[in-house]
Structure formats: C-alpha cells, structure tokens
Amino acid sequence: MSATLLIGGRWREGALPPLPVFNPATQEVLAHTADASAHDVDAAVASAAAAFPAWAARSGRERAALLHRAAERFRAVHLEEAAVLLTRENGKPLSDSRKELLYSADVIDFYADEARRITGTHFSGDMGGTHSFVWKEPVGVVGAIVPYTFPVDLLAWKLGPGLAAGCTFVVKPSELAPLSVLRFVQAFLDAGLPEGVINVVTGGGAAGAALVEHPLVSKIAFTGSVDTGRRIGEAAARQFKRTTLELGGSAPCIVFADSDIRTAAAAALRRCFSHTGQICISVNRIFVERPAFAAFVEYFSVAAARLHVTADGVAEPNADMGPMISAAAVDKVAAHVADAQALGARAVLGGHRLTDGAYARGHFYAPTVLTGVTPAMRVMREETFGPVAPLMPFDSRDEALALANDTPYGLAAYVYTRDLETAFACARGLRCGGIGINVNDITDIRAPFGGMKHSGIGRELGEPGLDAYLEHKHIRLNAGGR
Ligand code: NAD
C-alpha cells in the first residue's frame, strides 16, 4: 500500500520513494505510504481550492447530513480495522484505540449538528438608516497537520468544525501513524463527500512545510510539538494565515492533604501513564501537600508497580501501556531520568528501559516514579513525554501554585481538594487553558480545549473550535430613511 495521496477524490502513489510505517512494539514494517513532494502538495491544495466554492455554498443541512453519514459509516464499517491499525502503528492498547475512534466519530456528529446553527446577526445602525449584517463565512482551504499521539481524534477536532463551516482540507497525517487516519478519511469518501473536499498528503515535515507555505491555504490547524509549532507559526505569519496551534504541555497535578489521597493517586496514575505518558495533557509533575506526601507516594508507587506494559496491544486490549513511539522518544525519557538522578532524584520504581523477552525488539521504558525531585531537573522543566512521574511535596497553596506555574507550558492542570475555596483559588491562579478539579481529564466536546503560554494559540472543540474556521464579515447598509 503506498497509494496514500488523496487528490481530487482519487488515491494515488507519489513520485518519491515511499516511507515505511513501523510497529513501535516490534519495529516491523506495517506498510509504506507515499512521501508527498511539493508538487503533490500543490496538486492537493489545487484540488481543495477547486472544491471550496461549491462546498461552501452547500446549505448547513446538506453538510450536516454528509458528516453524520461519514460518522455512521466509520463506526459501522471501518472502526474495528482502524483500531487495529492504530494500535499497531501507535502502540496504544486496543481498548484505548477503540475509545479514541469512537470519540472521533462523536466529534464529527457534534459538529454536523453545529453546521445547521451557523447564523449571522443583524442590527440597526446607530446613525441614520443604516443596518449592519454580520455574516460568518468559511475561511477557505485548511491545512490540517496532526501528530502521532491521537492521530484520528485530533484530526476529527479539525475536520468536524472545518467541514461544518464549509472549509475544504488538505490533511497531513504524522509519518509515524498515518494508517488509521487514511481509514477515517475513507469513511467521508464512502459517505459521498464531494471530491476535493478532503485531500490527504502523507509524508514527513517537508510535506507539512510545503502545505504551510502554500499561498492558496488560508488556515493551518496544527497539533504537535512546540518546536514545530513555532516554525509553522513563523511561516504562516509571513502570509497572515490563520492558525490554530495546539502544542506541548507539562501538566501539574496539585494534591491537597484534605483530598481522598487514594482516589487522587489512582487518578493521577492513570493520567500519568496511559498512552505511555505520550499525551499533551498527561500529568507531568505531581505536587502533594506534605502531610499527605508519604501516603501518596506509597499508593501511587504500589499501583504503578502493577501496571502491565504490553508488547502486543491487540492481543492484550486492556493492558495499561504499550511501547513508546520511537527509539528517540525512549532516549529522551532516559536522558531526563538520568539528569534527575544525577541531580539527586531517586527512582522509587522503574528508571530503566524494558529490553527483555517480548520487549526486546520494541521501544519500551518502565513506568517510573521519582522522588527527591527539584524544579531544576529536566523532568520538571521540559516535556518528557513518557512514563515518568516526578513527585514533590509542598507546604502552602502559594508555593504549589508557584511551582505549578514555573514552566513555559500552560495547557492542562489538575487539582485534588475537598475545599471549594482552595479549588477556585487554584483555578484562578493556574496559568493554563484547562483545569481539572477532582477529575483527571479536561476534555469535553462542548468546552474549549487549548493552551496558554508556549502551549499554543487558539482553541479547539466547543464554540471557539467552530469559530476558528469562520471569518466574520460586516455588511453595512444605508437603507435610507431613519
Ligand atoms: P511533531 O511536532 O514532531 O509532528 C507533528 C506533525 O507536524 C507531524 O505530522 C509532522 O510530520 C509535522 N511536521 C514536522 N515538521 C514540520 C514542519 N516544519 N512544518 C509542517 N509540519 C511539520 O509532533 P509529534 O512528535 O508527532 O507529537 C508530539 C507532540 O504533540 C508533543 O509535543 C505533544 O505535547 C503535542 N500534542 C499537543 C496536543 C494539544 O492538543 N495541545 C495534543 C497532542 C499532542
């Protein structure tokens, strides 16, 4: 399989040598995808630009019907096979893959409904007989560039609102996990989406960069690392393109002594280690009020020691963790842990790669719990993006907030307390886009999702997630009279 360029409604091969897609648990080659050239990107953008006027002119009702049909088709026909592909290419256990894909279809359904609710406003002007009309129009051709972490879901967060708004797309999946995305897109074609409304260019960073530079692309919707996001933001700014940049995170979890420590430890554990810590809203730094620190460390590390790491997430669909995405990702985790240990941290659990038996051929790192950490360590300052939980005590709310905010990131944070005043003081004091209080997930389709500081620009999901694909146009009419 390398006919993975979708241009003008047809799957095509690329001219460049195809790229292998690896199973990170075994390093086996799963498939090959085309490596889109600048010429391929140009053809895909031209196709999206040609399809734009007719798609934008369709009624919200028609767009809604097509999107609902695509979501239904995906659930009914593609979901199981796409879930296996996702597990094989990304490493997450099958039940996590299914959950991601069901959520993706749900996002499409949610924005399909919204397609019918895109309306403008009218008001009488405050001078003479003028009237103002505010229309909402689709921004145009969108380049959607997604990472390997939640490759389908994070695409659905873009396609759902963008298609509902009337935009057309060129999608650039991650070269590390493109296969499940291709199945997701196929569901839209099956549903009868007009040709050219979604195009796909598989390939690496060069294909993404060509998309960002293309003058006919009006908006870039990107999810990925801060470094890539900065490059994209700079290039897009030169052409005044609209951007949504969903970037990295270093989420703190603040646990107060008045909370149910066992529950908080279980919740933090799940948010630390699921997807092997490779989630932008993973818990990365845990601060526990000193009187509860020893109990928390005990509960947390005992539970962490029971986590099952699978080398075959299809055969063991309910395993806790799988491999990391690449050798480079494991090396980064190992470097961060080594740095912490050199500066005095202690690995209560883990602190090493997994290399024996079933783990021998893949990219595995053991669930790791560190104590004795300080803010100077890389695990506390950078995005480790792996199965590492640094635990640190604090003595006051102000200290906890200062520690939590001491990072260039501002995506997610979590707070555990039974005290309402403490909860709201933390919600006010934390500089990040989403805060979970006594809950370890900040995602709700109806609520905005996104980051402050270096975690990005703009919001996805909810109403802002739709507005990001609409231009507001003001028409001022002098109708005469008064
Ligand atoms: P990445 O930045 O390496 O790659 C993301 C995408 O960008 C890929 O498709 C890649 O091919 C493409 N790309 C690379 N260079 C490019 C360039 N110069 N121009 C255009 N496109 C380019 O990210 P990754 O390693 O795949 O994903 C992990 C990162 O994503 C983490 O930092 C994580 O925090 C972040 N992330 C953020 C969110 C969020 O919503 N904020 C969600 C998930 C992941």
Coordinates of C-alpha atoms and ligand atoms in Angstrom, one line a residue:
M1 CA 0.0 0.0 0.0
S2 CA 1.5 3.3 -1.0
A3 CA -1.3 4.9 -2.9
T4 CA -1.9 7.2 0.1
L5 CA -2.1 10.6 -1.5
L6 CA -5.8 11.6 -1.8
I7 CA -6.1 14.2 -4.5
G8 CA -9.3 15.1 -6.3
G9 CA -11.1 12.2 -4.8
R10 CA -8.6 9.6 -6.0
W11 CA -5.9 7.7 -4.0
R12 CA -2.6 8.0 -5.8
E13 CA 1.1 6.9 -5.4
G14 CA 3.7 9.6 -5.0
A15 CA 6.8 10.1 -7.2
L16 CA 9.3 10.0 -4.3
P17 CA 10.4 6.7 -2.6
P18 CA 7.6 5.6 -0.2
L19 CA 8.1 5.8 3.6
P20 CA 7.9 2.8 5.9
V21 CA 5.4 2.8 8.8
F22 CA 6.8 0.8 11.8
N23 CA 5.2 -1.0 14.6
P24 CA 6.9 0.5 17.6
A25 CA 6.4 -2.7 19.7
T26 CA 8.4 -4.8 17.2
Q27 CA 10.0 -2.5 14.7
E28 CA 8.3 -4.5 11.9
V29 CA 7.3 -2.6 8.8
L30 CA 3.5 -2.4 8.7
A31 CA 3.1 -0.6 5.4
H32 CA 4.5 2.1 3.2
T33 CA 3.0 5.4 2.5
A34 CA 3.7 7.9 -0.2
D35 CA 6.1 10.7 0.7
A36 CA 4.4 13.7 -0.8
S37 CA 6.5 16.0 -2.8
A38 CA 6.0 19.8 -3.1
H39 CA 4.3 19.0 -6.5
D40 CA 1.9 16.6 -4.8
V41 CA 1.1 19.2 -2.1
D42 CA 0.4 21.7 -4.8
A43 CA -2.0 19.3 -6.6
A44 CA -3.8 18.6 -3.3
V45 CA -4.2 22.3 -2.5
A46 CA -5.4 23.0 -6.0
S47 CA -8.0 20.2 -5.6
A48 CA -9.1 21.7 -2.2
A49 CA -9.3 25.2 -3.7
A50 CA -11.3 24.0 -6.7
A51 CA -13.8 22.2 -4.4
F52 CA -14.2 25.1 -2.0
P53 CA -16.8 27.3 -3.7
A54 CA -19.3 24.5 -4.1
W55 CA -18.8 23.1 -0.7
A56 CA -19.0 26.5 1.0
A57 CA -22.3 27.1 -1.0
R58 CA -24.0 24.0 0.3
S59 CA -26.5 24.5 3.0
G60 CA -25.7 23.7 6.6
R61 CA -28.4 21.0 6.4
E62 CA -26.6 19.3 3.5
R63 CA -23.2 19.5 5.1
A64 CA -24.7 18.1 8.3
A65 CA -26.2 15.1 6.6
L66 CA -22.9 14.2 4.9
L67 CA -21.0 14.5 8.1
H68 CA -23.5 12.3 10.0
R69 CA -23.3 9.8 7.2
A70 CA -19.5 9.7 7.4
A71 CA -19.5 9.2 11.2
E72 CA -22.1 6.4 10.9
R73 CA -20.1 4.8 8.1
F74 CA -16.9 5.0 10.1
R75 CA -18.5 3.3 13.1
A76 CA -20.2 0.6 11.1
V77 CA -17.5 -0.3 8.6
H78 CA -14.1 1.0 9.5
L79 CA -13.8 1.3 13.2
E80 CA -12.5 -2.2 14.1
E81 CA -9.9 -2.4 11.4
A82 CA -8.8 1.2 12.0
A83 CA -8.5 0.4 15.8
V84 CA -6.1 -2.4 15.0
L85 CA -4.1 -0.2 12.6
L86 CA -3.9 2.5 15.3
T87 CA -2.7 0.0 17.9
R88 CA -0.1 -1.4 15.5
E89 CA 1.2 1.9 14.4
N90 CA 1.0 3.9 17.6
G91 CA 1.4 1.3 20.3
K92 CA -1.7 2.1 22.4
P93 CA -3.7 -0.9 23.6
L94 CA -6.7 -1.8 21.5
S95 CA -9.3 -0.6 24.0
D96 CA -7.7 2.8 24.0
S97 CA -7.7 2.9 20.2
R98 CA -11.4 2.0 20.1
K99 CA -12.1 4.7 22.6
E100 CA -10.2 7.3 20.6
L101 CA -12.0 6.3 17.4
L102 CA -15.5 6.3 18.9
Y103 CA -14.8 9.8 20.3
S104 CA -13.6 10.9 16.9
A105 CA -16.9 9.9 15.3
D106 CA -18.7 11.6 18.1
V107 CA -16.9 14.9 17.4
I108 CA -18.0 14.6 13.7
D109 CA -21.6 14.1 14.8
F110 CA -21.4 17.0 17.2
Y111 CA -20.1 19.5 14.6
A112 CA -22.5 18.1 12.0
D113 CA -25.3 19.4 14.2
E114 CA -23.5 22.7 14.6
A115 CA -23.4 23.1 10.8
R116 CA -27.1 24.0 10.9
R117 CA -26.6 26.5 13.7
I118 CA -24.1 28.8 11.9
T119 CA -26.0 32.0 11.5
G120 CA -25.1 35.7 11.4
T121 CA -26.6 38.7 13.1
H122 CA -28.4 41.9 12.1
F123 CA -28.8 45.1 14.0
S124 CA -29.9 48.6 13.2
G125 CA -27.1 51.1 12.9
D126 CA -26.8 54.0 15.4
M127 CA -26.6 56.6 12.6
G128 CA -29.5 57.4 10.2
G129 CA -31.0 54.5 8.4
T130 CA -28.0 52.1 8.5
H131 CA -28.2 48.4 9.1
S132 CA -25.4 46.1 10.0
F133 CA -25.3 42.5 8.9
V134 CA -22.6 40.2 10.3
W135 CA -22.1 37.1 8.1
K136 CA -20.0 34.1 9.0
E137 CA -18.1 32.6 6.1
P138 CA -15.7 29.7 5.9
V139 CA -12.0 30.7 6.0
G140 CA -11.2 28.7 2.9
V141 CA -8.7 25.9 2.3
V142 CA -7.3 24.5 5.6
G143 CA -4.1 22.6 6.0
A144 CA -4.6 20.2 8.9
I145 CA -1.3 18.8 10.3
V146 CA -1.6 16.2 13.1
P147 CA 0.8 14.3 15.4
Y148 CA 1.1 10.6 16.1
T149 CA -0.4 10.7 19.6
F150 CA -4.2 10.8 18.9
P151 CA -3.9 10.9 15.1
V152 CA -7.6 10.4 14.3
D153 CA -9.1 12.2 17.2
L154 CA -7.0 15.3 16.7
L155 CA -7.9 15.3 13.0
A156 CA -11.6 15.0 13.9
W157 CA -11.3 18.1 16.1
K158 CA -10.3 19.9 12.9
L159 CA -12.3 18.2 10.2
G160 CA -15.6 18.3 12.2
P161 CA -15.8 22.1 12.7
G162 CA -14.0 23.0 9.5
L163 CA -16.2 20.9 7.2
A164 CA -19.3 22.1 9.1
A165 CA -18.2 25.7 8.4
G166 CA -17.7 25.0 4.7
C167 CA -13.9 24.8 4.5
T168 CA -12.1 22.3 2.4
F169 CA -9.0 20.4 3.6
V170 CA -5.6 19.1 2.9
V171 CA -4.7 16.7 5.7
K172 CA -1.1 15.9 6.6
P173 CA -1.0 12.9 9.0
S174 CA 2.0 12.1 11.1
E175 CA 4.5 9.9 9.2
L176 CA 4.7 7.8 12.4
A177 CA 0.9 7.0 12.5
P178 CA -0.8 7.6 9.2
L179 CA -2.7 4.4 8.6
S180 CA -5.7 4.9 10.9
V181 CA -6.1 8.4 9.5
L182 CA -6.4 7.0 6.0
R183 CA -9.3 4.7 7.1
F184 CA -11.0 7.6 8.8
V185 CA -10.9 9.7 5.7
Q186 CA -12.2 6.8 3.6
A187 CA -15.4 7.0 5.6
F188 CA -16.0 10.5 4.3
L189 CA -15.5 9.4 0.8
D190 CA -17.8 6.4 1.3
A191 CA -20.4 8.8 2.6
G192 CA -20.3 10.8 -0.6
L193 CA -18.3 13.8 0.3
P194 CA -17.6 15.6 -3.0
E195 CA -14.2 15.1 -4.5
G196 CA -11.6 17.5 -3.4
V197 CA -13.3 18.5 -0.1
I198 CA -10.8 16.4 1.8
N199 CA -7.4 15.7 0.3
V200 CA -4.5 13.8 2.0
V201 CA -0.8 14.2 1.7
T202 CA 1.2 11.6 3.6
G203 CA 4.8 12.3 4.3
G204 CA 7.1 14.0 6.8
G205 CA 7.9 17.5 7.9
A206 CA 8.8 18.7 4.4
A207 CA 5.3 17.9 3.1
G208 CA 3.9 19.8 6.1
A209 CA 6.1 22.7 5.5
A210 CA 5.1 22.9 1.8
L211 CA 1.5 23.0 2.9
V212 CA 2.1 25.8 5.4
E213 CA 3.9 27.8 2.7
H214 CA 1.3 27.3 0.0
P215 CA -0.4 30.6 -0.9
L216 CA -3.8 29.1 -1.5
V217 CA -4.0 27.7 2.0
S218 CA -5.9 30.2 4.2
K219 CA -5.5 28.5 7.6
I220 CA -3.2 26.0 9.3
A221 CA -4.7 23.9 12.0
F222 CA -1.8 22.2 13.7
T223 CA -1.3 19.9 16.7
G224 CA 2.2 18.8 17.6
S225 CA 5.4 19.9 19.4
V226 CA 6.3 23.4 20.4
D227 CA 9.3 23.5 18.1
T228 CA 7.3 22.5 15.0
G229 CA 4.5 24.9 16.1
R230 CA 6.9 27.8 16.3
R231 CA 8.3 27.0 12.8
I232 CA 4.7 26.8 11.5
G233 CA 3.6 30.0 13.3
E234 CA 6.5 32.0 11.9
A235 CA 6.0 30.7 8.3
A236 CA 2.2 31.2 8.5
A237 CA 2.6 34.8 9.9
R238 CA 4.6 35.8 6.9
Q239 CA 1.4 35.3 4.8
F240 CA -1.0 36.3 7.5
K241 CA -2.6 32.9 7.5
R242 CA -5.0 32.0 10.3
T243 CA -3.5 29.4 12.7
T244 CA -4.7 27.2 15.4
L245 CA -1.6 25.8 17.2
E246 CA -2.1 23.1 19.8
L247 CA 1.3 22.4 21.3
G248 CA 3.1 20.7 24.1
G249 CA 2.4 20.6 27.8
S250 CA 3.8 20.0 31.2
A251 CA 0.7 19.5 33.3
P252 CA 1.0 19.8 37.1
C253 CA -1.2 17.8 39.5
I254 CA -1.6 19.5 42.9
V255 CA -2.9 17.2 45.6
F256 CA -4.0 18.8 48.9
A257 CA -4.0 16.8 52.1
D258 CA -7.8 17.2 52.6
S259 CA -8.5 15.2 49.4
D260 CA -9.1 11.5 49.3
I261 CA -5.5 10.6 48.8
R262 CA -6.1 7.1 47.4
T263 CA -8.5 8.4 44.8
A264 CA -6.2 11.2 43.8
A265 CA -3.3 8.8 43.5
A266 CA -5.3 6.5 41.2
A267 CA -6.5 9.3 39.1
A268 CA -3.0 10.9 38.7
L269 CA -1.6 7.5 37.9
R270 CA -4.0 7.0 35.1
R271 CA -3.3 10.4 33.6
C272 CA 0.5 9.9 34.0
F273 CA 0.9 6.5 32.4
S274 CA -1.9 6.0 29.9
H275 CA -0.7 6.1 26.3
T276 CA 2.7 5.6 27.9
G277 CA 2.7 9.2 29.0
Q278 CA 2.6 10.4 25.4
I279 CA -0.4 12.8 25.8
C280 CA -0.2 16.5 25.7
I281 CA -2.4 16.7 28.9
S282 CA -0.6 13.9 30.7
V283 CA 0.3 14.6 34.3
N284 CA 4.0 15.5 34.2
R285 CA 4.6 17.0 37.7
I286 CA 2.9 15.9 40.9
F287 CA 2.9 18.2 43.9
V288 CA 1.5 16.8 47.1
E289 CA 0.8 18.7 50.4
R290 CA 3.5 17.5 52.8
P291 CA 1.3 15.8 55.4
A292 CA -0.1 13.5 52.7
F293 CA 3.1 13.0 50.7
A294 CA 4.3 9.7 52.2
A295 CA 0.8 8.1 51.8
F296 CA 0.5 9.4 48.2
V297 CA 4.0 8.0 47.3
E298 CA 3.0 4.7 48.8
Y299 CA -0.4 4.4 47.0
F300 CA 1.0 5.7 43.7
S301 CA 4.1 3.6 43.5
V302 CA 2.3 0.4 44.6
A303 CA -0.3 0.9 41.9
A304 CA 2.3 1.9 39.3
A305 CA 4.2 -1.4 40.0
R306 CA 1.1 -3.2 39.0
L307 CA 0.8 -1.6 35.6
H308 CA 1.0 -4.0 32.7
V309 CA 3.1 -3.0 29.8
T310 CA 2.1 -4.9 26.6
A311 CA 4.2 -5.7 23.6
D312 CA 1.0 -6.6 21.7
G313 CA -1.8 -4.2 22.3
V314 CA -4.1 -6.1 20.0
A315 CA -3.8 -9.5 21.9
E316 CA -4.0 -7.6 25.2
P317 CA -6.5 -4.9 24.5
N318 CA -6.9 -3.8 28.1
A319 CA -3.2 -3.5 29.0
D320 CA -2.2 -0.3 30.8
M321 CA 0.5 0.8 28.5
G322 CA 2.3 -0.1 25.3
P323 CA 5.6 0.9 23.7
M324 CA 6.8 4.4 23.1
I325 CA 6.6 5.7 19.6
S326 CA 10.3 5.6 18.7
A327 CA 13.9 5.0 19.8
A328 CA 14.4 8.8 20.0
A329 CA 11.4 9.1 22.4
V330 CA 12.8 6.4 24.7
D331 CA 16.3 8.1 24.6
K332 CA 14.7 11.4 25.6
V333 CA 13.0 9.8 28.6
A334 CA 16.2 8.0 29.6
A335 CA 18.1 11.3 29.4
H336 CA 15.6 13.1 31.5
V337 CA 15.6 10.4 34.2
A338 CA 19.4 10.3 34.2
D339 CA 19.6 14.0 34.6
A340 CA 17.1 13.8 37.5
Q341 CA 19.1 11.0 39.2
A342 CA 22.4 12.9 38.7
L343 CA 20.8 15.9 40.5
G344 CA 19.7 13.8 43.4
A345 CA 16.3 12.2 42.5
R346 CA 15.5 8.6 43.5
A347 CA 13.7 6.2 41.3
V348 CA 11.2 4.6 43.7
L349 CA 10.1 2.5 40.7
G350 CA 11.5 1.9 37.2
G351 CA 14.1 4.3 35.9
H352 CA 15.2 1.9 33.1
R353 CA 14.3 0.7 29.7
L354 CA 12.5 -2.6 29.2
T355 CA 14.6 -4.8 27.0
D356 CA 13.9 -8.4 27.9
G357 CA 11.7 -11.0 26.3
A358 CA 8.7 -9.6 24.4
Y359 CA 10.1 -6.1 24.9
A360 CA 13.4 -6.9 23.1
R361 CA 12.5 -5.6 19.7
G362 CA 10.5 -2.5 20.6
H363 CA 10.8 0.9 22.2
F364 CA 9.9 0.3 25.9
Y365 CA 10.5 2.2 29.1
A366 CA 9.4 1.1 32.5
P367 CA 6.8 3.0 34.5
T368 CA 8.9 5.3 36.6
V369 CA 8.3 7.1 39.8
L370 CA 10.8 9.7 41.0
T371 CA 11.1 11.4 44.4
G372 CA 13.6 13.9 45.6
V373 CA 13.0 16.0 42.6
T374 CA 13.6 19.7 42.3
P375 CA 12.4 22.4 39.8
A376 CA 15.9 22.5 38.3
M377 CA 15.6 19.0 36.8
R378 CA 14.7 18.4 33.1
V379 CA 11.7 16.2 34.1
M380 CA 10.3 19.3 35.8
R381 CA 11.2 21.9 33.1
E382 CA 10.8 20.1 29.8
E383 CA 8.2 17.9 28.1
T384 CA 9.5 14.4 28.9
F385 CA 6.5 12.8 27.1
G386 CA 7.0 9.4 28.6
P387 CA 6.0 7.2 31.5
V388 CA 7.7 9.2 34.3
A389 CA 6.0 10.6 37.4
P390 CA 8.1 13.1 39.4
L391 CA 6.6 13.6 42.9
M392 CA 7.4 16.6 45.1
P393 CA 6.0 17.8 48.4
F394 CA 4.8 21.4 49.1
D395 CA 3.9 23.3 52.2
S396 CA 1.5 26.0 51.1
R397 CA -1.0 26.8 48.4
D398 CA 1.0 29.7 47.2
E399 CA 4.1 27.5 46.9
A400 CA 2.1 24.9 45.0
L401 CA 0.8 27.4 42.5
A402 CA 4.2 29.0 42.0
L403 CA 5.8 25.6 41.4
A404 CA 2.9 24.6 39.0
N405 CA 3.2 27.8 37.0
D406 CA 7.0 27.6 36.8
T407 CA 7.0 26.3 33.3
P408 CA 6.8 27.8 29.8
Y409 CA 3.8 25.5 29.1
G410 CA 0.2 26.2 30.0
L411 CA -2.1 23.5 28.6
A412 CA -3.6 21.5 31.5
A413 CA -3.5 21.3 35.2
Y414 CA -5.2 19.1 37.8
V415 CA -6.2 19.9 41.4
Y416 CA -7.4 17.5 44.1
T417 CA -9.1 19.0 47.2
R418 CA -12.4 18.9 49.0
D419 CA -12.3 22.6 49.8
L420 CA -14.2 24.8 47.4
E421 CA -12.2 27.9 48.2
T422 CA -8.9 26.1 47.6
A423 CA -10.3 24.7 44.3
F424 CA -11.3 28.1 43.0
A425 CA -8.2 29.8 44.2
C426 CA -6.2 27.3 42.2
A427 CA -8.4 27.6 39.1
R428 CA -7.8 31.4 39.3
G429 CA -4.1 31.1 39.9
L430 CA -3.1 28.5 37.4
R431 CA -1.9 29.8 34.0
C432 CA -3.2 27.2 31.7
G433 CA -6.1 26.6 29.3
G434 CA -7.8 23.7 31.1
I435 CA -8.1 22.8 34.7
G436 CA -9.5 19.5 36.1
I437 CA -10.6 19.7 39.7
N438 CA -11.1 16.3 41.2
V439 CA -11.1 14.9 37.7
N440 CA -8.2 13.7 35.5
D441 CA -9.5 14.7 32.1
I442 CA -10.2 18.2 30.9
T443 CA -11.7 17.2 27.6
D444 CA -15.4 17.8 26.9
I445 CA -16.6 18.3 23.3
R446 CA -18.6 21.3 24.3
A447 CA -15.8 23.1 26.1
P448 CA -12.8 24.9 24.6
F449 CA -9.5 23.0 24.6
G450 CA -6.1 24.7 24.2
G451 CA -3.1 26.2 25.7
M452 CA -1.7 29.4 27.2
K453 CA 1.9 30.5 27.0
H454 CA 4.0 28.1 24.8
S455 CA 1.2 25.5 24.7
G456 CA -0.3 27.2 21.7
I457 CA -2.6 29.7 20.2
G458 CA -6.4 29.3 19.7
R459 CA -8.9 26.7 20.9
E460 CA -10.4 23.6 19.6
L461 CA -13.7 22.0 20.5
G462 CA -16.8 23.8 21.8
E463 CA -18.0 27.0 20.1
P464 CA -14.5 28.5 19.7
G465 CA -13.4 25.4 17.9
L466 CA -16.0 26.1 15.2
D467 CA -15.5 29.9 15.1
A468 CA -11.8 29.2 14.3
Y469 CA -13.0 28.2 10.8
L470 CA -15.2 31.2 10.2
E471 CA -14.4 34.7 9.0
H472 CA -16.8 37.4 10.4
K473 CA -17.8 39.7 7.6
H474 CA -19.6 43.0 8.3
I475 CA -22.0 44.5 5.7
R476 CA -23.2 48.0 6.5
L477 CA -26.3 49.1 4.5
N478 CA -27.6 52.6 4.3
A479 CA -31.3 51.8 3.6
G480 CA -32.3 55.4 3.6
G481 CA -35.0 56.9 5.9
R482 CA -34.1 56.9 9.5
Ligands
NAD1 P1 5.7 16.9 15.8 O1 5.7 18.4 16.0 O2 7.1 16.2 15.7 O3 4.9 16.5 14.5 C1 3.6 16.8 14.3 C2 3.3 16.9 12.8 O4 4.0 18.0 12.2 C3 3.6 15.7 12.0 O5 2.6 15.4 11.1 C4 4.9 16.1 11.3 O6 5.2 15.4 10.2 C5 4.6 17.6 11.1 N1 5.8 18.4 10.8 C6 7.1 18.3 11.3 N2 7.8 19.3 10.9 C7 7.1 20.2 10.2 C8 7.3 21.4 9.6 N3 8.5 22.0 9.6 N4 6.2 22.0 9.0 C9 5.0 21.5 9.0 N5 4.7 20.2 9.6 C10 5.7 19.6 10.2 O7 4.9 16.3 17.0 P2 4.7 14.7 17.4 O8 6.0 14.2 17.9 O9 4.1 14.0 16.3 O10 3.7 14.8 18.6 C11 4.0 15.1 19.9 C12 3.8 16.5 20.3 O11 2.5 16.9 20.1 C13 4.0 16.7 21.8 O12 4.8 17.9 22.0 C14 2.6 16.9 22.3 O13 2.5 17.6 23.5 C15 1.9 17.6 21.2 N6 0.5 17.4 21.3 C16 -0.3 18.5 21.6 C17 -1.7 18.4 21.7 C18 -2.5 19.5 22.0 O14 -3.8 19.5 21.8 N7 -2.0 20.6 22.6 C19 -2.3 17.1 21.5 C20 -1.4 16.0 21.2 C21 -0.1 16.2 21.1

